[in-house]
Short mmCIF file of C-alpha atoms in Angstrom, two decimals:
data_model
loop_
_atom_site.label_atom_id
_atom_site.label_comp_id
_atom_site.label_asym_id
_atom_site.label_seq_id
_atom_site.Cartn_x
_atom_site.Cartn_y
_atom_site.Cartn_z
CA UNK A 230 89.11 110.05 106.85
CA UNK A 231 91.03 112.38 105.37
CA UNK A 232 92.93 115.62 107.07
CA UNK A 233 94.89 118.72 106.42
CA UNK A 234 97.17 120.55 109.30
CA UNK A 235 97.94 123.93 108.39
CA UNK A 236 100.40 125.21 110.58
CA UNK A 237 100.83 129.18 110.92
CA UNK A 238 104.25 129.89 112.85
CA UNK A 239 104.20 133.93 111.24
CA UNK A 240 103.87 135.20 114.75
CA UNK A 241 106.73 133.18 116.13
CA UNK A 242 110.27 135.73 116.22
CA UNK A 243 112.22 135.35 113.28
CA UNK A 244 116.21 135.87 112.71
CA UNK A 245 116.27 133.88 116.48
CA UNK A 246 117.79 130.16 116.17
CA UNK A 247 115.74 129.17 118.64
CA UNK A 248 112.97 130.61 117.39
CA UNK A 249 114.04 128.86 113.51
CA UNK A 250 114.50 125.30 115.55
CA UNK A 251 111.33 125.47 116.80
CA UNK A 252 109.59 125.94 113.21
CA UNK A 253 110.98 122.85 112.14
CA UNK A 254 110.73 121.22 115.87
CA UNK A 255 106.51 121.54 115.99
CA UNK A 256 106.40 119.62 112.78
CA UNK A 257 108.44 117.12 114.26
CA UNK A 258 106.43 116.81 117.61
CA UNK A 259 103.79 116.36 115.70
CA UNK A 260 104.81 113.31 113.81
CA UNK A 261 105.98 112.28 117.38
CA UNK A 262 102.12 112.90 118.36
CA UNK A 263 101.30 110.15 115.32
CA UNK A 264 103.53 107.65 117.37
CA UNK A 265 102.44 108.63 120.71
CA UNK A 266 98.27 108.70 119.04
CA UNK A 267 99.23 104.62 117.56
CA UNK A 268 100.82 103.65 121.26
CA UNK A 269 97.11 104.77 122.60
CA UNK A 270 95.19 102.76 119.79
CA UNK A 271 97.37 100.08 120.51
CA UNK A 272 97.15 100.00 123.96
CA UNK A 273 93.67 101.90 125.62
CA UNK A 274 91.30 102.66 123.65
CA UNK A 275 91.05 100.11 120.45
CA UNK A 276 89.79 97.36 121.86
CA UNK A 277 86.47 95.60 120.34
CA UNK A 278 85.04 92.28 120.13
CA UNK A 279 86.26 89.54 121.45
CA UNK A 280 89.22 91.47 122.93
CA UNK A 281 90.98 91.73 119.89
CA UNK A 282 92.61 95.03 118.76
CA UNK A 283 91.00 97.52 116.49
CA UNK A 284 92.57 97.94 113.02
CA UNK A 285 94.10 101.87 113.20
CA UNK A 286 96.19 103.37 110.61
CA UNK A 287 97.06 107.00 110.88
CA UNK A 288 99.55 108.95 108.46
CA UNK A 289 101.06 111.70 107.44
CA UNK A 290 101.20 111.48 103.37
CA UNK A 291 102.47 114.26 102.65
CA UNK A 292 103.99 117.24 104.48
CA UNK A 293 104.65 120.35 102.70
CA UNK A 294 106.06 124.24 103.48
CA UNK A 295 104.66 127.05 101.84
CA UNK A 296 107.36 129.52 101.40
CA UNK A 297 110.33 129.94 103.14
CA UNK A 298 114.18 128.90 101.03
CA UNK A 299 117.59 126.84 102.10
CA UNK A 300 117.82 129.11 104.24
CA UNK A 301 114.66 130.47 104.89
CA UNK A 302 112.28 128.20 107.67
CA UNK A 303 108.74 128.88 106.24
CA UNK A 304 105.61 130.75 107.68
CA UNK A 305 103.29 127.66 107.13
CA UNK A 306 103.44 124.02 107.33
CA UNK A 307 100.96 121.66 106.15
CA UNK A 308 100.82 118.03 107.02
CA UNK A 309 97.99 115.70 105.10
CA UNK A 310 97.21 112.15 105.60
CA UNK A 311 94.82 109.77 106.68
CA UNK A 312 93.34 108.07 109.50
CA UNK A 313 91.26 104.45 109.23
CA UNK A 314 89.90 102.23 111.64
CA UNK A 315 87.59 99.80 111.55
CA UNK A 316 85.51 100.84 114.60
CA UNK A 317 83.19 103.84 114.15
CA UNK A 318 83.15 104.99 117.89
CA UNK A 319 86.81 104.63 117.83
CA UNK A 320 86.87 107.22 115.23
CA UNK A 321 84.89 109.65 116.60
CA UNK A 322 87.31 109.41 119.88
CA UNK A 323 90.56 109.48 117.71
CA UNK A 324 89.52 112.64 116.16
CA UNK A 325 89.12 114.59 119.37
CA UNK A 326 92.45 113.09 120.20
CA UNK A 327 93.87 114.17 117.18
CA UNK A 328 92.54 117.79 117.61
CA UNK A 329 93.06 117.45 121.08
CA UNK A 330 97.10 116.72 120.71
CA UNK A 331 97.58 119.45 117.26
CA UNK A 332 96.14 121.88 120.26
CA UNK A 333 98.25 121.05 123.21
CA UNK A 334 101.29 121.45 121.16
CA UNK A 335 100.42 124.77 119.00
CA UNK A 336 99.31 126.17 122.42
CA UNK A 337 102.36 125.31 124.65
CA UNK A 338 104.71 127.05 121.80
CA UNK A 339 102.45 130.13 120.52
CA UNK A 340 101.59 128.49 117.26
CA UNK A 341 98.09 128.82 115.63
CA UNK A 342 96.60 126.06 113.71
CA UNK A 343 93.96 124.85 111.24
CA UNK A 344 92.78 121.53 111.66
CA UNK A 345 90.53 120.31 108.62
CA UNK A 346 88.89 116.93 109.23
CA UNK A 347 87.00 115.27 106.41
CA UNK A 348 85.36 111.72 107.85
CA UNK A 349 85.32 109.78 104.55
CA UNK A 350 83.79 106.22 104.12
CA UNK A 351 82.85 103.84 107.10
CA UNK A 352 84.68 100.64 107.57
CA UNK A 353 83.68 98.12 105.65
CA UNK A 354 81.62 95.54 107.88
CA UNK A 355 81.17 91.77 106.94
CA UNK A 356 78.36 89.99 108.72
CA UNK A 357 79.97 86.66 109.85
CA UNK A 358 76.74 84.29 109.42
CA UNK A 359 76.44 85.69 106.12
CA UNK A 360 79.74 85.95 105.04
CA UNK A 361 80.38 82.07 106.28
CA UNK A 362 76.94 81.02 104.13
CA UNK A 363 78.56 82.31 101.13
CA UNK A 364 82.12 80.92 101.56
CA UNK A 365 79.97 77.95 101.56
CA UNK A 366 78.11 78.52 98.44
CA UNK A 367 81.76 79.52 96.57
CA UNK A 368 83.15 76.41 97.77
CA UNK A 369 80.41 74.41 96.78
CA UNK A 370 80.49 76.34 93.30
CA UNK A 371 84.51 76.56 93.17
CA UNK A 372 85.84 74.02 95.00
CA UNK A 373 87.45 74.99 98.32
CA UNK A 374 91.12 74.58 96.64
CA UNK A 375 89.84 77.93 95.29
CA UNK A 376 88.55 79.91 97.97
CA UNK A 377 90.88 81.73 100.03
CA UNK A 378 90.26 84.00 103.11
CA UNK A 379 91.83 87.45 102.72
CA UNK A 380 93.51 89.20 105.30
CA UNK A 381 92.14 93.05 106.35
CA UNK A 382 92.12 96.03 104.00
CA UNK A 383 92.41 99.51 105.21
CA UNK A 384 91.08 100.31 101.39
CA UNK A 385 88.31 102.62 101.06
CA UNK A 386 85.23 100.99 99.60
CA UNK A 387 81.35 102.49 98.63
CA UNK A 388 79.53 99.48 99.90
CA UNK A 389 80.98 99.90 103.12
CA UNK A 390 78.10 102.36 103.61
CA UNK A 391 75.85 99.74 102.68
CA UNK A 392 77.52 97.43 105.53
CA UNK A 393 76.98 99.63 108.00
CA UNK A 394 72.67 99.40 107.60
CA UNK A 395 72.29 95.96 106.82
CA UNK A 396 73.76 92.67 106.66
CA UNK A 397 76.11 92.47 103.81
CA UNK A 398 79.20 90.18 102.43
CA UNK A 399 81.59 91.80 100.34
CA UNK A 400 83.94 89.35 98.20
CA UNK A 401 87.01 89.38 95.49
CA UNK A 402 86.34 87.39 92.88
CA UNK A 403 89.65 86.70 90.82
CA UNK A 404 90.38 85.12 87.72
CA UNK A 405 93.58 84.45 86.50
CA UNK A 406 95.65 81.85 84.46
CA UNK A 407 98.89 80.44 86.29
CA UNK A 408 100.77 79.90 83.25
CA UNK A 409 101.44 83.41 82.65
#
């Protein structure tokens, strides 16, 4: 998933410090909500089979001003990043929490906001019978010196679609010479 935060802080007073401070201050609280948001993932909500934790990344790639100088705090602030996870109903829960936290904070300081969520690929799903008959077959093929078990990707991936309708196993398969 990819979003964009667009930030509009014209209606906040300018030539006020305070009112300069807290420009720069709702950016910052909401990089403190991207903390706050992994503490939750961590903690309550991402939590799948077998009890082990769900897989959440969330970031903020790139954050940007548009306008404003050295001296001059800008009208507009846009923060874009990403957000994976490699639980579907997990995602559709982070992304009213991630609406629900750009809101509490624009609201509680007289900010407006733009919120532009675009879901992007599924995670990638291997089904473990199959995935186990065809470590098999490699080894068999290979040798098991030269199968290796990778460890998660939060990487995009087109199949992952695929994954998500019917048993699949997606694989590397690496070639290399170790003499160079």
């Amino acid at each position: 998933m990819r979003f964009t935060i667009a930030l509009d802080l014209r209606d906040l007073v300018d030539g006020f410090p305070a009112s300069a401070c807290l420009r720069v201050a709702l950016t910052q609280w909401l990089v403190i909500c991207r903390l706050q948001f992994e503490h939750r993932a961590a903690t309550q909500v991402a939590v799948v089979r077998n009890g082990d934790r769900v897989p959440t990344v969330l970031s903020f790639g790139k954050i940007a001003s548009e306008g404003g100088t050295t001296n001059v705090i800008p009208d507009r602030v846009r923060l874009t990043g990403t957000f994976r996870t490699m639980d579907e109903q997990w995602r559709v829960q982070a992304h009213a929490y991630i609406e629900q936290c750009i809101a509490g904070i624009c609201k509680a300081h007289g900010a407006n906001y733009e919120l532009d969520i675009r879901k992007g690929y599924p995670y990638l799903l291997n089904d473990e019978p199959l995935s186990l008959r065809f470590k098999n077959y490699a080894q068999a093929f290979l040798g098991a010196e030269n199968v290796v078990d990778l460890p998660i990707r939060m990487t995009s991936e087109d199949f992952a679609y695929y994954s998500q309708e019917i048993p699949a196993c997606f694989y590397r398969l690496g070639t290399g010479n170790p003499l160079k």
